[in-house]
Amino acid sequence: MLAAGLVLLAGAGVYYAYTFFAARGLDHLVTTGGSTETLPTPTPASPEASAGAWAALYPGSQLPARQWADPRGTLAFAVPGAGTLEGFIPLSPLGQPSLSGPVGRAERIIIPAIGVDAAVEELAIVDLGDSAAYETPKFVVGHIPTTPNPGSHGNGWYFGHLESPVLGEGNVFAALPQIPTLLREGEDVHVILQSGSRQYLYLLSGTDIVPADELELTQTGDARLTLVTCYPRLKYDQRLLVTGVLTGFRDLPAS
């Protein structure tokens, strides 16, 4: 029993030492993308934007020309046979193409830079007795249904597990902590949200880290998304936020 107690004590010591050092130096997770000078500054959503405007497709922001002439990332696997950014129509404040049609929910998310290709599901509200909360996504990325759909005006929120060792609900966002490093190195990191036969292209513009109990589902005056996962491993008391701005769209060929 003494030996078992010593083992448990040593294990607890290692765990607390790990969580102590893991919680330090989180500043490296706070970044802004290399292309942020071309992106709009978020503005508070107007009352109109918080209501009917979310249902209208928004023109997004101007994608830097260099990304279309010589893109650094590859989106080839997003559509079989497609090139890097082939088929995506850039959106800009002036002269942008007219987007029409219904705004559907996200069905798929692709982040080529970190190898994410996963289904997206709407998160339901779970009754906890004296309170309510959104369910946790299981093996998929979960979208908060009260936030905008792909291509819509406002900020759509998407949650995924870093890992789920107890409940075994997958680790779809296990590689999300790599994004701050990629942005700091000047890489252009893209996210594709697919809804029906249309894909929406987002350029990641920055990352942040906040305590779990301080997380708020904020809105903006442009069209963007925020990806969220728990951090650090084994402690999970922080939330890593990754933000991107809508920069293009394409319609997939009929199957």
PDB file of C-alpha atoms in Angstrom, residues 16-245:
ATOM      1  CA  TYR A  16       0.572  19.200 -11.503  1.00  0.00           C
ATOM      2  CA  ALA A  17       4.076  20.028 -12.716  1.00  0.00           C
ATOM      3  CA  TYR A  18       2.935  19.504 -16.321  1.00  0.00           C
ATOM      4  CA  THR A  19      -0.203  21.603 -15.965  1.00  0.00           C
ATOM      5  CA  PHE A  20       1.787  24.366 -14.267  1.00  0.00           C
ATOM      6  CA  PHE A  21       4.297  24.646 -17.103  1.00  0.00           C
ATOM      7  CA  ALA A  22       1.641  24.080 -19.809  1.00  0.00           C
ATOM      8  CA  ALA A  23      -0.319  27.054 -18.495  1.00  0.00           C
ATOM      9  CA  ARG A  24       2.715  29.338 -18.747  1.00  0.00           C
ATOM     10  CA  GLY A  25       3.813  31.081 -21.901  1.00  0.00           C
ATOM     11  CA  LEU A  26       0.456  31.019 -23.667  1.00  0.00           C
ATOM     12  CA  ASP A  27       1.376  34.246 -25.466  1.00  0.00           C
ATOM     13  CA  HIS A  28       2.743  32.215 -28.386  1.00  0.00           C
ATOM     14  CA  LEU A  29      -0.855  31.292 -29.226  1.00  0.00           C
ATOM     15  CA  VAL A  30      -1.839  34.943 -29.793  1.00  0.00           C
ATOM     16  CA  THR A  31      -1.073  35.940 -33.388  1.00  0.00           C
ATOM     17  CA  THR A  32      -2.237  37.965 -36.341  1.00  0.00           C
ATOM     18  CA  GLY A  33      -1.976  36.629 -39.873  1.00  0.00           C
ATOM     19  CA  GLY A  34       0.596  37.866 -42.351  1.00  0.00           C
ATOM     20  CA  SER A  35      -2.123  39.314 -44.584  1.00  0.00           C
ATOM     21  CA  THR A  36      -4.073  41.205 -41.939  1.00  0.00           C
ATOM     22  CA  GLU A  37      -3.256  44.595 -43.429  1.00  0.00           C
ATOM     23  CA  THR A  38      -5.727  43.791 -46.205  1.00  0.00           C
ATOM     24  CA  LEU A  39      -8.481  42.559 -43.933  1.00  0.00           C
ATOM     25  CA  PRO A  40     -11.259  44.729 -42.502  1.00  0.00           C
ATOM     26  CA  THR A  41     -11.237  45.652 -38.835  1.00  0.00           C
ATOM     27  CA  PRO A  42     -14.191  43.988 -37.050  1.00  0.00           C
ATOM     28  CA  THR A  43     -16.969  46.386 -36.189  1.00  0.00           C
ATOM     29  CA  PRO A  44     -19.919  45.854 -33.866  1.00  0.00           C
ATOM     30  CA  ALA A  45     -22.877  44.361 -35.670  1.00  0.00           C
ATOM     31  CA  SER A  46     -25.787  46.736 -36.095  1.00  0.00           C
ATOM     32  CA  PRO A  47     -29.289  45.754 -34.915  1.00  0.00           C
ATOM     33  CA  GLU A  48     -30.157  45.093 -38.555  1.00  0.00           C
ATOM     34  CA  ALA A  49     -27.127  42.848 -38.946  1.00  0.00           C
ATOM     35  CA  SER A  50     -28.047  40.829 -35.890  1.00  0.00           C
ATOM     36  CA  ALA A  51     -31.442  40.061 -37.383  1.00  0.00           C
ATOM     37  CA  GLY A  52     -32.273  39.749 -41.068  1.00  0.00           C
ATOM     38  CA  ALA A  53     -28.861  40.664 -42.430  1.00  0.00           C
ATOM     39  CA  TRP A  54     -27.400  37.339 -41.278  1.00  0.00           C
ATOM     40  CA  ALA A  55     -29.631  35.631 -43.820  1.00  0.00           C
ATOM     41  CA  ALA A  56     -28.049  37.536 -46.733  1.00  0.00           C
ATOM     42  CA  LEU A  57     -24.774  36.549 -48.321  1.00  0.00           C
ATOM     43  CA  TYR A  58     -22.096  39.123 -47.558  1.00  0.00           C
ATOM     44  CA  PRO A  59     -19.373  40.254 -49.992  1.00  0.00           C
ATOM     45  CA  GLY A  60     -16.568  39.590 -47.509  1.00  0.00           C
ATOM     46  CA  SER A  61     -13.166  41.264 -47.890  1.00  0.00           C
ATOM     47  CA  GLN A  62     -10.687  41.726 -50.679  1.00  0.00           C
ATOM     48  CA  LEU A  63      -8.304  38.813 -51.081  1.00  0.00           C
ATOM     49  CA  PRO A  64      -4.703  39.979 -51.684  1.00  0.00           C
ATOM     50  CA  ALA A  65      -3.877  39.612 -55.376  1.00  0.00           C
ATOM     51  CA  ARG A  66      -0.660  37.730 -54.648  1.00  0.00           C
ATOM     52  CA  GLN A  67      -2.637  34.838 -53.244  1.00  0.00           C
ATOM     53  CA  TRP A  68      -4.407  34.294 -56.551  1.00  0.00           C
ATOM     54  CA  ALA A  69      -1.339  34.782 -58.740  1.00  0.00           C
ATOM     55  CA  ASP A  70       0.999  32.624 -56.666  1.00  0.00           C
ATOM     56  CA  PRO A  71      -0.825  30.906 -53.779  1.00  0.00           C
ATOM     57  CA  ARG A  72       1.441  29.393 -51.146  1.00  0.00           C
ATOM     58  CA  GLY A  73      -0.961  26.777 -49.851  1.00  0.00           C
ATOM     59  CA  THR A  74      -2.680  23.986 -51.707  1.00  0.00           C
ATOM     60  CA  LEU A  75      -6.383  23.280 -51.745  1.00  0.00           C
ATOM     61  CA  ALA A  76      -6.067  20.617 -54.414  1.00  0.00           C
ATOM     62  CA  PHE A  77      -7.677  17.831 -52.383  1.00  0.00           C
ATOM     63  CA  ALA A  78     -10.751  19.952 -51.623  1.00  0.00           C
ATOM     64  CA  VAL A  79     -12.173  19.048 -55.046  1.00  0.00           C
ATOM     65  CA  PRO A  80     -10.705  16.095 -56.947  1.00  0.00           C
ATOM     66  CA  GLY A  81      -8.707  17.354 -59.893  1.00  0.00           C
ATOM     67  CA  ALA A  82      -8.805  20.996 -58.808  1.00  0.00           C
ATOM     68  CA  GLY A  83      -5.716  23.189 -58.605  1.00  0.00           C
ATOM     69  CA  THR A  84      -4.533  25.263 -55.669  1.00  0.00           C
ATOM     70  CA  LEU A  85      -7.290  27.886 -55.612  1.00  0.00           C
ATOM     71  CA  GLU A  86      -8.801  26.902 -58.923  1.00  0.00           C
ATOM     72  CA  GLY A  87     -12.443  27.811 -59.325  1.00  0.00           C
ATOM     73  CA  PHE A  88     -12.684  30.127 -56.331  1.00  0.00           C
ATOM     74  CA  ILE A  89     -14.040  33.557 -57.186  1.00  0.00           C
ATOM     75  CA  PRO A  90     -12.471  36.260 -54.991  1.00  0.00           C
ATOM     76  CA  LEU A  91     -14.852  38.613 -53.236  1.00  0.00           C
ATOM     77  CA  SER A  92     -14.064  42.312 -52.999  1.00  0.00           C
ATOM     78  CA  PRO A  93     -15.928  45.392 -51.778  1.00  0.00           C
ATOM     79  CA  LEU A  94     -16.184  46.783 -55.315  1.00  0.00           C
ATOM     80  CA  GLY A  95     -17.342  44.876 -58.370  1.00  0.00           C
ATOM     81  CA  GLN A  96     -17.851  41.626 -56.495  1.00  0.00           C
ATOM     82  CA  PRO A  97     -19.976  38.933 -58.097  1.00  0.00           C
ATOM     83  CA  SER A  98     -23.573  38.808 -56.979  1.00  0.00           C
ATOM     84  CA  LEU A  99     -24.173  35.957 -54.558  1.00  0.00           C
ATOM     85  CA  SER A 100     -27.704  34.645 -54.486  1.00  0.00           C
ATOM     86  CA  GLY A 101     -29.623  31.656 -53.271  1.00  0.00           C
ATOM     87  CA  PRO A 102     -30.464  30.273 -49.826  1.00  0.00           C
ATOM     88  CA  VAL A 103     -27.894  30.246 -47.048  1.00  0.00           C
ATOM     89  CA  GLY A 104     -27.493  26.653 -45.913  1.00  0.00           C
ATOM     90  CA  ARG A 105     -25.762  25.205 -42.899  1.00  0.00           C
ATOM     91  CA  ALA A 106     -22.172  23.958 -43.073  1.00  0.00           C
ATOM     92  CA  GLU A 107     -21.813  20.276 -43.888  1.00  0.00           C
ATOM     93  CA  ARG A 108     -18.051  19.943 -44.213  1.00  0.00           C
ATOM     94  CA  ILE A 109     -14.914  21.790 -43.100  1.00  0.00           C
ATOM     95  CA  ILE A 110     -11.512  21.536 -44.770  1.00  0.00           C
ATOM     96  CA  ILE A 111      -8.254  23.040 -43.456  1.00  0.00           C
ATOM     97  CA  PRO A 112      -5.558  21.840 -45.898  1.00  0.00           C
ATOM     98  CA  ALA A 113      -2.603  23.262 -43.945  1.00  0.00           C
ATOM     99  CA  ILE A 114      -3.238  20.972 -40.946  1.00  0.00           C
ATOM    100  CA  GLY A 115      -4.959  18.057 -42.694  1.00  0.00           C
ATOM    101  CA  VAL A 116      -8.495  18.603 -41.394  1.00  0.00           C
ATOM    102  CA  ASP A 117     -11.362  17.266 -43.502  1.00  0.00           C
ATOM    103  CA  ALA A 118     -14.390  16.627 -41.301  1.00  0.00           C
ATOM    104  CA  ALA A 119     -18.155  16.713 -41.198  1.00  0.00           C
ATOM    105  CA  VAL A 120     -19.950  19.619 -39.532  1.00  0.00           C
ATOM    106  CA  GLU A 121     -23.093  19.192 -37.453  1.00  0.00           C
ATOM    107  CA  GLU A 122     -25.402  21.621 -35.697  1.00  0.00           C
ATOM    108  CA  LEU A 123     -25.062  21.426 -31.901  1.00  0.00           C
ATOM    109  CA  ALA A 124     -28.205  20.804 -29.888  1.00  0.00           C
ATOM    110  CA  ILE A 125     -28.959  22.290 -26.474  1.00  0.00           C
ATOM    111  CA  VAL A 126     -28.668  19.861 -23.553  1.00  0.00           C
ATOM    112  CA  ASP A 127     -30.881  20.255 -20.475  1.00  0.00           C
ATOM    113  CA  LEU A 128     -28.691  20.122 -17.340  1.00  0.00           C
ATOM    114  CA  GLY A 129     -31.566  20.531 -14.889  1.00  0.00           C
ATOM    115  CA  ASP A 130     -30.856  23.955 -13.441  1.00  0.00           C
ATOM    116  CA  SER A 131     -29.149  25.184 -16.623  1.00  0.00           C
ATOM    117  CA  ALA A 132     -28.670  24.422 -20.297  1.00  0.00           C
ATOM    118  CA  ALA A 133     -25.613  24.106 -22.518  1.00  0.00           C
ATOM    119  CA  TYR A 134     -24.695  23.123 -26.061  1.00  0.00           C
ATOM    120  CA  GLU A 135     -23.763  19.487 -26.513  1.00  0.00           C
ATOM    121  CA  THR A 136     -20.142  18.610 -27.283  1.00  0.00           C
ATOM    122  CA  PRO A 137     -19.391  17.505 -30.855  1.00  0.00           C
ATOM    123  CA  LYS A 138     -18.620  13.808 -31.268  1.00  0.00           C
ATOM    124  CA  PHE A 139     -16.014  13.029 -33.980  1.00  0.00           C
ATOM    125  CA  VAL A 140     -17.161  16.081 -35.964  1.00  0.00           C
ATOM    126  CA  VAL A 141     -16.918  19.857 -35.839  1.00  0.00           C
ATOM    127  CA  GLY A 142     -19.949  21.398 -34.154  1.00  0.00           C
ATOM    128  CA  HIS A 143     -21.570  24.642 -35.315  1.00  0.00           C
ATOM    129  CA  ILE A 144     -23.451  26.861 -32.863  1.00  0.00           C
ATOM    130  CA  PRO A 145     -26.797  27.102 -34.713  1.00  0.00           C
ATOM    131  CA  THR A 146     -27.607  30.579 -33.425  1.00  0.00           C
ATOM    132  CA  THR A 147     -24.537  31.966 -35.245  1.00  0.00           C
ATOM    133  CA  PRO A 148     -24.299  32.624 -39.005  1.00  0.00           C
ATOM    134  CA  ASN A 149     -24.034  29.951 -41.669  1.00  0.00           C
ATOM    135  CA  PRO A 150     -21.207  29.863 -44.272  1.00  0.00           C
ATOM    136  CA  GLY A 151     -21.068  32.952 -46.472  1.00  0.00           C
ATOM    137  CA  SER A 152     -23.381  34.907 -44.187  1.00  0.00           C
ATOM    138  CA  HIS A 153     -22.924  38.286 -42.556  1.00  0.00           C
ATOM    139  CA  GLY A 154     -21.560  37.895 -39.018  1.00  0.00           C
ATOM    140  CA  ASN A 155     -19.307  35.504 -37.125  1.00  0.00           C
ATOM    141  CA  GLY A 156     -20.006  31.757 -37.322  1.00  0.00           C
ATOM    142  CA  TRP A 157     -18.687  29.714 -34.380  1.00  0.00           C
ATOM    143  CA  TYR A 158     -17.332  26.156 -34.822  1.00  0.00           C
ATOM    144  CA  PHE A 159     -16.148  23.883 -31.991  1.00  0.00           C
ATOM    145  CA  GLY A 160     -14.068  20.703 -32.081  1.00  0.00           C
ATOM    146  CA  HIS A 161     -12.179  18.504 -29.615  1.00  0.00           C
ATOM    147  CA  LEU A 162      -8.440  18.832 -29.191  1.00  0.00           C
ATOM    148  CA  GLU A 163      -8.771  15.347 -27.739  1.00  0.00           C
ATOM    149  CA  SER A 164     -11.329  13.513 -25.623  1.00  0.00           C
ATOM    150  CA  PRO A 165      -9.562  10.843 -23.539  1.00  0.00           C
ATOM    151  CA  VAL A 166     -12.451  10.330 -21.072  1.00  0.00           C
ATOM    152  CA  LEU A 167     -15.568  10.527 -23.263  1.00  0.00           C
ATOM    153  CA  GLY A 168     -13.836   9.276 -26.409  1.00  0.00           C
ATOM    154  CA  GLU A 169     -15.457  11.863 -28.704  1.00  0.00           C
ATOM    155  CA  GLY A 170     -12.539  12.249 -31.095  1.00  0.00           C
ATOM    156  CA  ASN A 171      -9.788  14.803 -31.715  1.00  0.00           C
ATOM    157  CA  VAL A 172     -10.857  16.574 -34.902  1.00  0.00           C
ATOM    158  CA  PHE A 173      -9.023  19.788 -33.913  1.00  0.00           C
ATOM    159  CA  ALA A 174      -5.888  18.088 -32.549  1.00  0.00           C
ATOM    160  CA  ALA A 175      -3.704  20.047 -34.991  1.00  0.00           C
ATOM    161  CA  LEU A 176      -5.396  23.428 -34.476  1.00  0.00           C
ATOM    162  CA  PRO A 177      -2.584  24.631 -32.109  1.00  0.00           C
ATOM    163  CA  GLN A 178      -0.220  24.485 -35.118  1.00  0.00           C
ATOM    164  CA  ILE A 179      -1.984  27.441 -36.762  1.00  0.00           C
ATOM    165  CA  PRO A 180      -0.429  30.211 -34.598  1.00  0.00           C
ATOM    166  CA  THR A 181       3.024  29.045 -35.699  1.00  0.00           C
ATOM    167  CA  LEU A 182       2.001  28.944 -39.361  1.00  0.00           C
ATOM    168  CA  LEU A 183       0.597  32.480 -39.188  1.00  0.00           C
ATOM    169  CA  ARG A 184       3.660  33.754 -37.341  1.00  0.00           C
ATOM    170  CA  GLU A 185       5.838  32.333 -40.120  1.00  0.00           C
ATOM    171  CA  GLY A 186       3.809  34.283 -42.686  1.00  0.00           C
ATOM    172  CA  GLU A 187       1.864  31.390 -44.137  1.00  0.00           C
ATOM    173  CA  ASP A 188      -1.579  31.967 -45.617  1.00  0.00           C
ATOM    174  CA  VAL A 189      -3.873  29.404 -43.993  1.00  0.00           C
ATOM    175  CA  HIS A 190      -7.288  28.799 -45.540  1.00  0.00           C
ATOM    176  CA  VAL A 191     -10.481  27.186 -44.292  1.00  0.00           C
ATOM    177  CA  ILE A 192     -13.165  25.887 -46.636  1.00  0.00           C
ATOM    178  CA  LEU A 193     -16.740  25.503 -45.451  1.00  0.00           C
ATOM    179  CA  GLN A 194     -19.018  23.513 -47.724  1.00  0.00           C
ATOM    180  CA  SER A 195     -22.779  23.949 -47.828  1.00  0.00           C
ATOM    181  CA  GLY A 196     -24.574  21.912 -50.446  1.00  0.00           C
ATOM    182  CA  SER A 197     -22.828  22.407 -53.788  1.00  0.00           C
ATOM    183  CA  ARG A 198     -21.093  25.650 -52.780  1.00  0.00           C
ATOM    184  CA  GLN A 199     -17.794  26.111 -50.947  1.00  0.00           C
ATOM    185  CA  TYR A 200     -16.772  29.264 -49.085  1.00  0.00           C
ATOM    186  CA  LEU A 201     -13.127  30.214 -48.683  1.00  0.00           C
ATOM    187  CA  TYR A 202     -11.900  31.908 -45.497  1.00  0.00           C
ATOM    188  CA  LEU A 203      -8.421  33.323 -44.910  1.00  0.00           C
ATOM    189  CA  LEU A 204      -7.282  32.951 -41.310  1.00  0.00           C
ATOM    190  CA  SER A 205      -6.399  36.322 -39.821  1.00  0.00           C
ATOM    191  CA  GLY A 206      -5.375  35.608 -36.220  1.00  0.00           C
ATOM    192  CA  THR A 207      -5.538  33.484 -33.087  1.00  0.00           C
ATOM    193  CA  ASP A 208      -6.185  34.131 -29.413  1.00  0.00           C
ATOM    194  CA  ILE A 209      -6.318  32.237 -26.111  1.00  0.00           C
ATOM    195  CA  VAL A 210      -8.859  32.940 -23.354  1.00  0.00           C
ATOM    196  CA  PRO A 211      -9.851  31.227 -20.087  1.00  0.00           C
ATOM    197  CA  ALA A 212     -12.798  28.870 -20.573  1.00  0.00           C
ATOM    198  CA  ASP A 213     -15.061  30.853 -18.246  1.00  0.00           C
ATOM    199  CA  GLU A 214     -14.377  34.077 -20.172  1.00  0.00           C
ATOM    200  CA  LEU A 215     -15.341  32.775 -23.615  1.00  0.00           C
ATOM    201  CA  GLU A 216     -18.082  34.833 -25.283  1.00  0.00           C
ATOM    202  CA  LEU A 217     -19.730  34.233 -28.652  1.00  0.00           C
ATOM    203  CA  THR A 218     -19.084  37.687 -30.088  1.00  0.00           C
ATOM    204  CA  GLN A 219     -20.323  39.024 -33.415  1.00  0.00           C
ATOM    205  CA  THR A 220     -18.724  41.282 -36.031  1.00  0.00           C
ATOM    206  CA  GLY A 221     -19.827  43.565 -38.829  1.00  0.00           C
ATOM    207  CA  ASP A 222     -18.246  41.475 -41.575  1.00  0.00           C
ATOM    208  CA  ALA A 223     -18.390  37.831 -42.702  1.00  0.00           C
ATOM    209  CA  ARG A 224     -16.052  35.552 -40.772  1.00  0.00           C
ATOM    210  CA  LEU A 225     -15.713  32.383 -38.708  1.00  0.00           C
ATOM    211  CA  THR A 226     -14.144  31.444 -35.383  1.00  0.00           C
ATOM    212  CA  LEU A 227     -12.812  27.942 -34.664  1.00  0.00           C
ATOM    213  CA  VAL A 228     -12.550  26.879 -31.015  1.00  0.00           C
ATOM    214  CA  THR A 229     -10.833  24.042 -29.182  1.00  0.00           C
ATOM    215  CA  CYS A 230      -9.733  23.343 -25.591  1.00  0.00           C
ATOM    216  CA  TYR A 231      -6.144  23.902 -24.467  1.00  0.00           C
ATOM    217  CA  PRO A 232      -3.704  22.754 -23.088  1.00  0.00           C
ATOM    218  CA  ARG A 233      -3.782  18.977 -23.120  1.00  0.00           C
ATOM    219  CA  LEU A 234      -4.762  17.259 -19.864  1.00  0.00           C
ATOM    220  CA  LYS A 235      -5.929  20.535 -18.354  1.00  0.00           C
ATOM    221  CA  TYR A 236      -8.324  22.064 -20.919  1.00  0.00           C
ATOM    222  CA  ASP A 237      -9.045  25.225 -18.935  1.00  0.00           C
ATOM    223  CA  GLN A 238      -8.255  27.578 -21.849  1.00  0.00           C
ATOM    224  CA  ARG A 239      -9.910  28.053 -25.231  1.00  0.00           C
ATOM    225  CA  LEU A 240      -7.871  28.533 -28.405  1.00  0.00           C
ATOM    226  CA  LEU A 241      -9.705  30.798 -30.877  1.00  0.00           C
ATOM    227  CA  VAL A 242      -8.810  30.864 -34.581  1.00  0.00           C
ATOM    228  CA  THR A 243     -10.468  33.545 -36.708  1.00  0.00           C
ATOM    229  CA  GLY A 244     -10.808  33.869 -40.484  1.00  0.00           C
ATOM    230  CA  VAL A 245     -12.470  36.240 -42.960  1.00  0.00           C
TER     231      VAL A 245
END
